[in-house]
Coordinates of C-alpha atoms and ligand atoms in Angstrom, one line a residue:
X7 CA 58.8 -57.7 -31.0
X8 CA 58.2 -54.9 -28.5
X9 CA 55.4 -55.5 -26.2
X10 CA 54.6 -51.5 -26.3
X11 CA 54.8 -49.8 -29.6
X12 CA 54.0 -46.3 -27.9
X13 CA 57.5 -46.9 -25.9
X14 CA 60.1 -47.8 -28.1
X15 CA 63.0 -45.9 -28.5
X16 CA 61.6 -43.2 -25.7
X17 CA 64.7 -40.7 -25.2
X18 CA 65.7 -39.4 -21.5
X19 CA 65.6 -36.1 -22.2
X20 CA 61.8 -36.4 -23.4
X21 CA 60.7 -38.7 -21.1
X22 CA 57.4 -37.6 -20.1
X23 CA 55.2 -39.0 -17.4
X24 CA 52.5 -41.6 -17.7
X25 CA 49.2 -39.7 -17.7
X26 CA 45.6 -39.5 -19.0
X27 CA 44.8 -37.3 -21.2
X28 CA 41.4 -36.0 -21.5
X29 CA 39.9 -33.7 -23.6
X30 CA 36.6 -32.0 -23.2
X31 CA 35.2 -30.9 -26.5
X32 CA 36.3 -34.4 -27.9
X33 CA 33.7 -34.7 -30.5
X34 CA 34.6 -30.9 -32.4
X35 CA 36.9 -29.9 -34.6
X36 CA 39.8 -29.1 -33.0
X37 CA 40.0 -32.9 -31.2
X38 CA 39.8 -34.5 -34.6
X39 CA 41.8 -31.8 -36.7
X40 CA 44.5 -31.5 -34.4
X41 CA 44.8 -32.5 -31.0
X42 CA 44.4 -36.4 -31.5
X43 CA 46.5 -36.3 -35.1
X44 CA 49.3 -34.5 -33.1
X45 CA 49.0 -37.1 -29.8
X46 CA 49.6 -39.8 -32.9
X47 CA 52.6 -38.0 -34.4
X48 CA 53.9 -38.1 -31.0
X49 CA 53.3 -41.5 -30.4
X50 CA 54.6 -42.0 -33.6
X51 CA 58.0 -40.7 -32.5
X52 CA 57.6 -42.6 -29.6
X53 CA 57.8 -40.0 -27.2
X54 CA 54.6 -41.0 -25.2
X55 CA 55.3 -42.3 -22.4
X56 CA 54.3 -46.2 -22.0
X57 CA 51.4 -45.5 -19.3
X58 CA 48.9 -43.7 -22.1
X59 CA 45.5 -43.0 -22.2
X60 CA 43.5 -40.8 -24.3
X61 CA 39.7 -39.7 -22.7
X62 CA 37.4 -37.8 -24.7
X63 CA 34.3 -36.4 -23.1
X64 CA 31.6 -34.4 -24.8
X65 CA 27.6 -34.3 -25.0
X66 CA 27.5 -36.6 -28.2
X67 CA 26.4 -40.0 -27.3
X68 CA 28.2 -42.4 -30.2
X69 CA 27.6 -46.0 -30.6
X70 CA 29.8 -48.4 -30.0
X71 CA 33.4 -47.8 -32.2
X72 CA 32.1 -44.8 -33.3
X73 CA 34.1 -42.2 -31.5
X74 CA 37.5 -44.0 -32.2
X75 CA 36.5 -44.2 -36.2
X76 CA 35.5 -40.6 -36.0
X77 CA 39.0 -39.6 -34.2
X78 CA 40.4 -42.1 -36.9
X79 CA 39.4 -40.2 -40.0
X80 CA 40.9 -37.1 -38.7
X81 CA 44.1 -38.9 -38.4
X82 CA 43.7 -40.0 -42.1
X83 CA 42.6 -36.2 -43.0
X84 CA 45.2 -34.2 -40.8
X85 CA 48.2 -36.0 -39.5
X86 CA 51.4 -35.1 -40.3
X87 CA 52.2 -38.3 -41.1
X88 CA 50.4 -40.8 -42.8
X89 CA 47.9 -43.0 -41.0
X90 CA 49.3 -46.5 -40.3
X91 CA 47.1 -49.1 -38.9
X92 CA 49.8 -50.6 -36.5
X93 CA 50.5 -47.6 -34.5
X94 CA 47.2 -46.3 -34.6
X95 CA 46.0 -49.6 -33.0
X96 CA 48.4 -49.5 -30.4
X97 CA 46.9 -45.4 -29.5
X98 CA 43.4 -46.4 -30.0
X99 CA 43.9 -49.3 -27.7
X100 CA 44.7 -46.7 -25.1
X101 CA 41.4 -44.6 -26.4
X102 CA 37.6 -44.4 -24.3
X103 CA 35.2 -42.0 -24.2
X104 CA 32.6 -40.8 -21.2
X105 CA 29.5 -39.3 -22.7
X106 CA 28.4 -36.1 -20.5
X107 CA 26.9 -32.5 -19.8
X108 CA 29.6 -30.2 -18.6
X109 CA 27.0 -28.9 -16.3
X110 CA 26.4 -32.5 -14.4
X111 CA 28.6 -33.6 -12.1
X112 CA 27.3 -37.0 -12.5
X113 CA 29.5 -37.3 -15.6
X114 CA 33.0 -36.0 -13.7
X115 CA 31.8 -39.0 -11.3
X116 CA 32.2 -41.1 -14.2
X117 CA 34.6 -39.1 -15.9
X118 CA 36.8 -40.3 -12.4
X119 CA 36.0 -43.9 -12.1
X120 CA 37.5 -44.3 -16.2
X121 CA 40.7 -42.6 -15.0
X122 CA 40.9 -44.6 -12.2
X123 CA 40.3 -47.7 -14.2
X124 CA 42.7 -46.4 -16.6
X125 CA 45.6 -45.8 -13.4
X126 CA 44.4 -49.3 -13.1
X127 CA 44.3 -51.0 -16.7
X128 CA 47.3 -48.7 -18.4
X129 CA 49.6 -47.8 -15.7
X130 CA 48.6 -44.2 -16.5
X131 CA 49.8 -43.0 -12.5
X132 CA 46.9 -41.4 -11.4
X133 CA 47.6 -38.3 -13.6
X134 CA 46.1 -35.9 -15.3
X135 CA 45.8 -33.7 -18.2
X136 CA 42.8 -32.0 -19.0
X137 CA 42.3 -30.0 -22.2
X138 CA 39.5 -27.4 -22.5
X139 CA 38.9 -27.8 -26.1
X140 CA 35.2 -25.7 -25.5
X141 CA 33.9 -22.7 -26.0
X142 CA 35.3 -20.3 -23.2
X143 CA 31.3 -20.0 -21.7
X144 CA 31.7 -24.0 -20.9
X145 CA 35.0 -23.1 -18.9
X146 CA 33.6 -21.8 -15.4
X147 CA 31.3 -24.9 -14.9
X148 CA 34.2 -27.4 -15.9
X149 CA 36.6 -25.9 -13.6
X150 CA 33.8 -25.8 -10.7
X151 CA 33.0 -29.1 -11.0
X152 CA 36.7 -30.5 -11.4
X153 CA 37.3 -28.6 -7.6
X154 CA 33.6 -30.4 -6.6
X155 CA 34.8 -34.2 -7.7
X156 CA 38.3 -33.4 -6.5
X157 CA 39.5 -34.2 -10.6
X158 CA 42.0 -31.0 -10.2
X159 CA 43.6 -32.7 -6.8
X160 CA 46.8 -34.1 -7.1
X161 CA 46.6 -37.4 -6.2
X162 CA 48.6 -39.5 -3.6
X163 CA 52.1 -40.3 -4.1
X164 CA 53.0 -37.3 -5.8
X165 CA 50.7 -37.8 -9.3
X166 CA 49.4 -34.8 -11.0
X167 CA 46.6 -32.8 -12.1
X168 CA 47.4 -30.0 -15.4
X169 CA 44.6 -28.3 -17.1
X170 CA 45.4 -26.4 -20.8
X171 CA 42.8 -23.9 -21.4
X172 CA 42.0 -23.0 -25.5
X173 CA 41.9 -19.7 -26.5
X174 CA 40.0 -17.3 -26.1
X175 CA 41.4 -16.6 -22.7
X176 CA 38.6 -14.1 -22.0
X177 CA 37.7 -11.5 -24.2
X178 CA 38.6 -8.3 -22.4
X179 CA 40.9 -7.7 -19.1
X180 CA 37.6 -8.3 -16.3
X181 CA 36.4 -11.4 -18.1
X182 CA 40.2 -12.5 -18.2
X183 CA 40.7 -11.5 -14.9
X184 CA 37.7 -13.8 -13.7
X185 CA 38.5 -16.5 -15.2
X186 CA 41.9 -16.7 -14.0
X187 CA 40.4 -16.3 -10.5
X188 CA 38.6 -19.2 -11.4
X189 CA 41.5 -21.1 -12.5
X190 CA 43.8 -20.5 -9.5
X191 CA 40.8 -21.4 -7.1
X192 CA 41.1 -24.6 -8.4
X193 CA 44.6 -25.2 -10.0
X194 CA 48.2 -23.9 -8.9
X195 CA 49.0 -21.7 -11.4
X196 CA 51.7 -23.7 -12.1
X197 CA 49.3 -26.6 -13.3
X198 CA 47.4 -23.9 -15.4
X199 CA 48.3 -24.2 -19.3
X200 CA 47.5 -21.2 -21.3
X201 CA 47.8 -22.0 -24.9
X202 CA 48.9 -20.4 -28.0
X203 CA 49.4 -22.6 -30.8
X204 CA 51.6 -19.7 -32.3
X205 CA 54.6 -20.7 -29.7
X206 CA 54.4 -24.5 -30.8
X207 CA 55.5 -23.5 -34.3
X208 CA 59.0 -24.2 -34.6
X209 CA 60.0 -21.1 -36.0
X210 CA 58.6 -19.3 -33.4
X211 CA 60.6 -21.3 -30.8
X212 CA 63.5 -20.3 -33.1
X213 CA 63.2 -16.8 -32.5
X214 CA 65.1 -17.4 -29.2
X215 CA 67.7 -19.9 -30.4
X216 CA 68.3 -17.0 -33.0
X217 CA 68.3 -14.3 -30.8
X218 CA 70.3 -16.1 -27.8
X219 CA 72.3 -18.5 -29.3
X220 CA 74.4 -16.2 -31.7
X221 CA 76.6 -13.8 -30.7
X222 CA 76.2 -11.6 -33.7
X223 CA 73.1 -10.2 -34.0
X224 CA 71.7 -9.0 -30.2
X225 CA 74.5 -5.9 -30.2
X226 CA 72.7 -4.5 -33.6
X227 CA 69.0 -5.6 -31.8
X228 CA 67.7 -1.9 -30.2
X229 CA 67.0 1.6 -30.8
X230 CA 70.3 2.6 -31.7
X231 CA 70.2 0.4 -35.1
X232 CA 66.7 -0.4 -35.7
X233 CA 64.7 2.2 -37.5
X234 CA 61.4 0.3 -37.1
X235 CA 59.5 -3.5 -37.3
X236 CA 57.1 -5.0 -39.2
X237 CA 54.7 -7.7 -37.6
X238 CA 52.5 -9.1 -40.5
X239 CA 49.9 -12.1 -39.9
X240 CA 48.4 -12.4 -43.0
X241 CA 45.7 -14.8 -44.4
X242 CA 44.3 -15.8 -47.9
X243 CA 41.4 -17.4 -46.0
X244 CA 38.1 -16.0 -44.7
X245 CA 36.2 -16.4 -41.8
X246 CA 35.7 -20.2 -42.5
X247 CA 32.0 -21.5 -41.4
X248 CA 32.8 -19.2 -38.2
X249 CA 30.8 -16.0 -38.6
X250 CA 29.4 -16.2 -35.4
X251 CA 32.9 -16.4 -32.9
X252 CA 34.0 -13.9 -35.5
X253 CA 31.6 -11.4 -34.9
X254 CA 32.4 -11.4 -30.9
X255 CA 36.1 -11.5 -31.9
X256 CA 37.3 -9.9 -34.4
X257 CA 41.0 -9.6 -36.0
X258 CA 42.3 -7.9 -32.6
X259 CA 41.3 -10.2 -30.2
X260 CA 41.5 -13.1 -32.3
X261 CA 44.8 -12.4 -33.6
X262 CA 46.5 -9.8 -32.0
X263 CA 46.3 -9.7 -28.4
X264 CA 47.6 -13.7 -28.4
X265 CA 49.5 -14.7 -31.7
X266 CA 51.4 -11.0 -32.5
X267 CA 51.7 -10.2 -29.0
X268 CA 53.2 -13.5 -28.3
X269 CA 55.8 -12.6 -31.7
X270 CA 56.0 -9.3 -30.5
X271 CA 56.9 -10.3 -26.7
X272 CA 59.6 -12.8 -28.5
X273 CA 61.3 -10.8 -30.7
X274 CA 61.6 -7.5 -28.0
X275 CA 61.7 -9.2 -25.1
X276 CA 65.4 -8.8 -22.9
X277 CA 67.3 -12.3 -23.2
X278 CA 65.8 -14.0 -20.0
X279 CA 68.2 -15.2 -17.3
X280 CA 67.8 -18.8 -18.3
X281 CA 65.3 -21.0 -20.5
X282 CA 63.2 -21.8 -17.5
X283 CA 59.9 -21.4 -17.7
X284 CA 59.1 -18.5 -15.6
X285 CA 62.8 -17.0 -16.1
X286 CA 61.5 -16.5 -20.2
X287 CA 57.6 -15.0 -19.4
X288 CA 59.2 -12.5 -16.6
X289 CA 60.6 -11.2 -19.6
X290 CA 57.7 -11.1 -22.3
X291 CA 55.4 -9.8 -19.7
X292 CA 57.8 -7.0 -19.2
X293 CA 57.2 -6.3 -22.6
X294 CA 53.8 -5.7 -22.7
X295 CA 54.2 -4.0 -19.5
X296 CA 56.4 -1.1 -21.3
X297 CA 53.9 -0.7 -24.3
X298 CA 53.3 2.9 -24.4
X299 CA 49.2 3.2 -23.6
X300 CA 47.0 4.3 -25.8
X301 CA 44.3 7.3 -25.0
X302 CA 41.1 6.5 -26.3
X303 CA 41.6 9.7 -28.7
X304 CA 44.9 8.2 -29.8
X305 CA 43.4 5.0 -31.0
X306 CA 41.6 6.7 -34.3
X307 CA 45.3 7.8 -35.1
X308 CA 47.4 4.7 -34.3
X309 CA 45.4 2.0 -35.5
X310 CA 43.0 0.9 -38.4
X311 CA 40.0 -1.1 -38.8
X312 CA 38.6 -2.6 -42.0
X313 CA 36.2 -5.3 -43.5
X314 CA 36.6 -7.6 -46.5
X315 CA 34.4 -6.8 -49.5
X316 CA 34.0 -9.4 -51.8
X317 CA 36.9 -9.8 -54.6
X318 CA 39.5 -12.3 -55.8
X319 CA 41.5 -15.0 -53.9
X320 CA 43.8 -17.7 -55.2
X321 CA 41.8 -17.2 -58.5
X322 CA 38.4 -17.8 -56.7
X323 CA 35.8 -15.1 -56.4
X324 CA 34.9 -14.8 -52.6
X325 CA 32.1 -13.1 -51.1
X326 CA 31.9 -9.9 -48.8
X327 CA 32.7 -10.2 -44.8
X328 CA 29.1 -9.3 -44.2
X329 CA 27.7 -11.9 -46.8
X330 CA 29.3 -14.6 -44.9
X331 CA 26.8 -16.9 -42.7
X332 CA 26.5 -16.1 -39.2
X333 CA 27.5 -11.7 -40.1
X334 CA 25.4 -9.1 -39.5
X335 CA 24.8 -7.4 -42.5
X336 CA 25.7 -3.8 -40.1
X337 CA 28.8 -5.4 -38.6
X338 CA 31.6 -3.4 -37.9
X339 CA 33.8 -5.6 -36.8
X340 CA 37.2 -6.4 -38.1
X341 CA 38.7 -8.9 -40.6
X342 CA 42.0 -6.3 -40.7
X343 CA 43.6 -4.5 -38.4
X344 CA 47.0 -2.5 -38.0
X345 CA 48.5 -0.3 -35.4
X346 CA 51.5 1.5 -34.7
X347 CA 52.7 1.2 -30.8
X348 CA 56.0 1.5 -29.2
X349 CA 57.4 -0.5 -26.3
X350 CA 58.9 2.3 -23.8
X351 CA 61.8 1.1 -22.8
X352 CA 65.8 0.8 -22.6
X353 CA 66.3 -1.1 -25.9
X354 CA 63.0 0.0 -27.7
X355 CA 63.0 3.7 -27.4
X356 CA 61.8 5.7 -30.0
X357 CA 61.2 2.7 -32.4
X358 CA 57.9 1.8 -33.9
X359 CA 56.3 -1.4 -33.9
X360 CA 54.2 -2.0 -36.8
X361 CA 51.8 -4.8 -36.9
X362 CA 49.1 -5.8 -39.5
X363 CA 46.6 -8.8 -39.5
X364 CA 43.8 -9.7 -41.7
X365 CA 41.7 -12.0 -43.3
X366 CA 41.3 -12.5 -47.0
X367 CA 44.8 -10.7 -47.9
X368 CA 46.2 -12.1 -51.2
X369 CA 48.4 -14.8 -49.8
X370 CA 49.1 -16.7 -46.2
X371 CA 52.4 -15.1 -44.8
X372 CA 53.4 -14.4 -41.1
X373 CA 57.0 -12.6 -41.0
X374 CA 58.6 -10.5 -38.7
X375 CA 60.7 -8.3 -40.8
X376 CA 63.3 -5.3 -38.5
X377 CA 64.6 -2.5 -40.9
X378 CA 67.5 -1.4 -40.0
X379 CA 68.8 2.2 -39.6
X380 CA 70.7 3.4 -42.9
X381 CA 74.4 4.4 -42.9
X382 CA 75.6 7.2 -41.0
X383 CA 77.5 8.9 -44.1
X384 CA 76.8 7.9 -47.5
X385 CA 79.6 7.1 -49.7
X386 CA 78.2 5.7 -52.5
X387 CA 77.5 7.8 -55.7
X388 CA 75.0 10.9 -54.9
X389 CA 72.8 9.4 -58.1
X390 CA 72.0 6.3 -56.3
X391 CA 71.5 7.8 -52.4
X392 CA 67.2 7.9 -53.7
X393 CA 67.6 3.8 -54.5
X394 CA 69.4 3.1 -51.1
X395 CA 67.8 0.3 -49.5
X396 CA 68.0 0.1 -45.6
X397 CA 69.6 -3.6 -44.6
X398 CA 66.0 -5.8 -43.9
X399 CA 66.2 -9.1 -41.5
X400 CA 63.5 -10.7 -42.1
X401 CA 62.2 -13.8 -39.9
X402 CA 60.0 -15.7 -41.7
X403 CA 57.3 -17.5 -39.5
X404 CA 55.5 -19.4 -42.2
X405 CA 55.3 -20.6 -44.7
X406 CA 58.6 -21.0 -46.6
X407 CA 60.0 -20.7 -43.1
X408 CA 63.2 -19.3 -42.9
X409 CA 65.4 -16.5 -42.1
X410 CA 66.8 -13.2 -44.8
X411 CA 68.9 -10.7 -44.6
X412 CA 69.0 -7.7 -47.2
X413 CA 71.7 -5.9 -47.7
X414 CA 73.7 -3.8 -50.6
X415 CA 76.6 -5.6 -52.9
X416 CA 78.2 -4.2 -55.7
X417 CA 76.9 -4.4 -58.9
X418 CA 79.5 -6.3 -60.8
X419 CA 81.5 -3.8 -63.3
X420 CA 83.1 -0.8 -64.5
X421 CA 80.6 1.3 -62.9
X422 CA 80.0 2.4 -59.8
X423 CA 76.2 0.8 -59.1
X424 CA 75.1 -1.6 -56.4
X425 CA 71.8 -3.6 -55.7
X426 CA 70.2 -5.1 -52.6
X427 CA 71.0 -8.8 -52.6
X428 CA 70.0 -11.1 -49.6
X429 CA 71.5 -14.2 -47.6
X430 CA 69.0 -16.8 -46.8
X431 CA 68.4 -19.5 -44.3
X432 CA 65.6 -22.0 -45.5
X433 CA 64.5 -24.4 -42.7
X434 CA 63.2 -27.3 -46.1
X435 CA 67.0 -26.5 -47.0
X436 CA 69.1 -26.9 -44.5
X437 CA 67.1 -29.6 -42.0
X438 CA 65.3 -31.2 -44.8
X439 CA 63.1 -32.5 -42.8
X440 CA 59.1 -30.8 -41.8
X441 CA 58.9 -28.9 -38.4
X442 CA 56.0 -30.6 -36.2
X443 CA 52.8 -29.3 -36.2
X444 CA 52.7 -26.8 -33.2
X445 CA 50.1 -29.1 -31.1
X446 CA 52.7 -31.9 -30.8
X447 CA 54.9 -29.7 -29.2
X448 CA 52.5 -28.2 -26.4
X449 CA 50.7 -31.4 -25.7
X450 CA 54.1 -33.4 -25.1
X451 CA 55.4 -30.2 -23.1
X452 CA 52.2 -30.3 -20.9
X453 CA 52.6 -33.9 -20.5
X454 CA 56.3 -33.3 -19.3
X455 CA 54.7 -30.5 -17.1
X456 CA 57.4 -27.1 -19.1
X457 CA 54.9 -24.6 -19.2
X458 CA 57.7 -22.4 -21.0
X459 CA 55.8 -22.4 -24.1
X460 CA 52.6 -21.4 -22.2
X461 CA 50.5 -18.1 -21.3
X462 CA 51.4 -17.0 -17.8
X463 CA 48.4 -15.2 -15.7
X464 CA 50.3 -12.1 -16.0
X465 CA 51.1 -12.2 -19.6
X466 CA 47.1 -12.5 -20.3
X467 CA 46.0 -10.0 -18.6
X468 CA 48.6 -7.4 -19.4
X469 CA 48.1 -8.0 -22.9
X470 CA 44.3 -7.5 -22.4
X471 CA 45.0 -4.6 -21.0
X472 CA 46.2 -2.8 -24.1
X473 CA 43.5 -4.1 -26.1
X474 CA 40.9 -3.0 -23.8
X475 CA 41.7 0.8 -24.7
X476 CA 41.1 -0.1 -28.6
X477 CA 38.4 -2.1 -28.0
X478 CA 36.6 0.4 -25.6
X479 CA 37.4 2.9 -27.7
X480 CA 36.0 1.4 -30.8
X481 CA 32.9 0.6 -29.2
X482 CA 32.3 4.0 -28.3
X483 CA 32.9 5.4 -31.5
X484 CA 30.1 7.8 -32.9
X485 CA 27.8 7.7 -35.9
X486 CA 28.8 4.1 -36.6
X487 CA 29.8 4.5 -39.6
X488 CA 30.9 1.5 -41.8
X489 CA 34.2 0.6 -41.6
X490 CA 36.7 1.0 -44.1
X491 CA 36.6 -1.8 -46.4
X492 CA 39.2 -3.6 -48.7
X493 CA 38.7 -5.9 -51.3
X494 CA 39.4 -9.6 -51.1
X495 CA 42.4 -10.3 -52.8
X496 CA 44.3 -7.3 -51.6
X497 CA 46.9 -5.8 -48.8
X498 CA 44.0 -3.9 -46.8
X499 CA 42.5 -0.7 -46.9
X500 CA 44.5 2.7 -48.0
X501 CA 44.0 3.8 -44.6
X502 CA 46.2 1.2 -43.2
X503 CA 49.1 2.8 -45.7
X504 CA 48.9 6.0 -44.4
X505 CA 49.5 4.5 -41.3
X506 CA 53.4 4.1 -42.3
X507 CA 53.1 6.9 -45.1
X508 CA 52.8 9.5 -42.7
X509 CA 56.5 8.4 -40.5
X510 CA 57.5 8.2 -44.2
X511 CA 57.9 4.7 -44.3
X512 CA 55.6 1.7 -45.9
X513 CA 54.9 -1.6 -45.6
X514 CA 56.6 -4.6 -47.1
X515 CA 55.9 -5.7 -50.3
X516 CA 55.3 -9.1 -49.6
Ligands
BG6_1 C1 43.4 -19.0 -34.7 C2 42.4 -18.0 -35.2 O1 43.8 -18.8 -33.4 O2 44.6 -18.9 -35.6 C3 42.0 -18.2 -36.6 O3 41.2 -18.2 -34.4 C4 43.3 -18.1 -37.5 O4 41.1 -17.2 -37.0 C5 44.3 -19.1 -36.9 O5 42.9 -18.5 -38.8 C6 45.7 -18.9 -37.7 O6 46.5 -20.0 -37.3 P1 47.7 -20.4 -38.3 O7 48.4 -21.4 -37.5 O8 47.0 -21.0 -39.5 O9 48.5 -19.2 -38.6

């Protein structure tokens, strides 16, 4: 028998340090949904390094047992894997919890004595790995008091100290701005861990490996035979219990300026010099450096704005944005929005970006889809030139994850027809095997310390950038009218078509 079950079978390459980690916010949602169910997948894979331990710190006092049962259940509800007492043993054996106001430093003091007992009792090293799993107004006050108790010091003999920070990262460029101050006071930036669960999805990752690892398809990838691209994040569900953060938020800064940036930056972005961490975001942040700036007056043209009204989902009858708890019933802020930008630059000239997101659309799809240019002369009966179909690759991001290409075959027979076929790559198909769940992957790369797959300083805050204009723009906006609505159930409001109508072009039928 092994005497560690969270070692066996631990590869080289993935060999991660021994660490703590600890996770403020421990008793929400996101803890039990997805950060401890993806720490047990790991473990379950046996990529944790031997010297574990898990910390949760939050307000909640629980009795004794309680916090590991709680954690426990959300392994049971939303692991990857099924929950098996053996291994989950082994992790919760590794599990504590320190009860405490983030504004006390009385509870980093014991916050620091557990870790130390845990360097002590685990052989966790003396590092660290702290994960902001709070709301953003709870951020300054941990990171002040992590400097005070000396928490964000590396320790002696070379340990570490790594902080991720949960989304939102700010809500405009100043607040951004401030709290990366903040951070870099008290972190290296290189020990500062941005996150965006959309670059742990595997297919996301893959956009690279397609990109960079094939010969065939970066010659054809720029202005010269792209016509335009389609970004689509869409969602069946609602706002979900969250009325409140979504009212603040909103569809732009809640989806767009981190998820479909992050696509965009991925799929435009020059091939970076090599797959090292700051070698790949030099090259997204140029990127969002080249996107062509909006004027305020511009913004009413190049983007649209709407609201759910109640309709139809799945078969369900759902109610209206601003009948959900925590809306104003005057809201105008967005559950859809789409723009058109352009990135100025070498490769992208000329070519327009198109990206949609929204809430309550009829099904949950996120694709990146590049039409391609048509054919310089058309040889191909005159009666069919109003059916020819432009070849479409299409980069499917979930679900069904996968990659399609469109293009034109002959109709088999006498006559002279042809019909868009497509070639497919299925990820169920040809791995067989389900893609980790996007936490697993970021937790075990900030354990390892590749902050590849996180937000760099510069990244957030040129992104915020651009979304300031809308967003200031929007705010200023006379007469404050409604906005355009849409009802549940379908692909947005009109508006939104004529957004693509007008270049004479429309969005996918998806
Ligand atoms: C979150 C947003 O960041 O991403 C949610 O706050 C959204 O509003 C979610 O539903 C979508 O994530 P996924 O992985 O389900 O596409």
């Amino acid at each position: 028998m092994n005497p560690n079950p969270l070692r066996v079978g631990l590869t080289r390459e993935r060999a991660a340090d021994a660490c703590n980690v600890v996770i403020f916010g421990a008793s929400g949602d996101l803890a039990h949904r997805k950060l401890v169910p993806a720490l047990y997948n790991i473990a379950q894979e046996r990529l944790l390094p031997g010297g574990f331990g898990i910390v949760g710190a939050a307000r909640k006092e629980y009795g004794e047992g309680e916090f590991a049962a709680s954690l426990k259940e959300g392994v049971r509800k939303h692991s990857r894997r099924p929950l098996e007492e053996e291994p989950w043993s082994a992790l919760e054996s590794r599990l504590g919890y320190v009860p405490m106001e983030f504004g006390d430093i009385e509870g980093y003091r014991r916050l620091a004595a557990v870790l130390e007992s845990n360097d002590h009792d685990h052989g966790t090293g003396g590092n660290r790995l702290f994960y902001l799993a709070v709301p953003p107004s709870a951020f300054p006050a941990i990171l002040h008091f992590f400097a005070e108790t000396g928490l964000n010091k590396p320790g002696p003999g070379g340990s570490w100290s790594r902080v991720i920070i949960e989304k939102p990262f700010g809500r405009d460029l100043a607040t951004a701005q401030e709290l990366n101050r903040i951070c870099n006071a008290v972190f290296d930036e290189s020990s500062v861990f941005r996150i965006d669960h959309y670059l742990g999805k595997e297919t996301v990752q893959n956009l690279m490996v397609f990109r960079f690892a094939n010969a065939i398809f970066e010659p054809i990838w720029n202005q010269k035979y792209v016509d335009h691209v389609q970004i689509t994040v869409a969602e069946s569900i609602g706002v979900e219990g969250r009325g409140g953060y979504y009212e603040e938020a909103g569809t732009t800064r809640d989806m767009m300026q981190n998820h479909m940036f992050q696509l965009l930056c991925l799929m435009a972005m020059e091939p970076p010099v090599s797959m090292d961490a700051d070698a790949v975001r030099d090259e997204k942040v140029k990127v969002l450096r080249a996107l062509r700036p909006l004027s305020s007056s511009q913004v009413a043209t190049e983007t649209v704005r709407a609201q759910y009204a109640e309709g139809v989902v799945g078969g369900k009858a759902v109610p209206a944005y601003k009948a959900e708890p925590g809306v104003s019933r005057t809201s105008r802020t967005e559950s859809y929005v789409a723009t058109r930008l352009f990135i100025d630059n070498w490769r992208w000239a000329g070519v327009p970006f198109y990206l949609r997101a929204g809430k309550r659309l009829p099904k949950r799809v996120t694709e990146i889809a590049l039409h391609f240019k048509d054919v310089p002369h058309r040889l191909f009966g005159s009666n069919q030139e109003r059916h020819a179909q432009p070849n479409v690759l299409t980069m499917r991001i979930q679900p069904d994850e996968g990659i399609t290409l469109k293009f034109d075959a002959k109709v088999p027979g006498t006559l002279p027809r042809r019909q868009p076929v497509t070639m497919e790559f299925r990820y169920g198909a040809s791995f067989g095997t389900e893609p980790p769940e996007a936490y697993e992957r970021l937790l075990l790369d900030a354990v390892r310390g590749d902050s590849t797959l996180f937000i760099r300083r510069d990244e957030v805050e040129a992104s915020w950038a651009w979304i300031d204009v809308l967003e200031r723009a929007w705010a200023e906006e006379s007469g404050g009218e409604p906005l355009p609505s849409y009802a549940s159930g379908t692909w947005g409001p009109s508006e939104s078509d004529v957004l693509l109508s007008r270049d004479g072009r429309a969005w996918r039928r998806l």
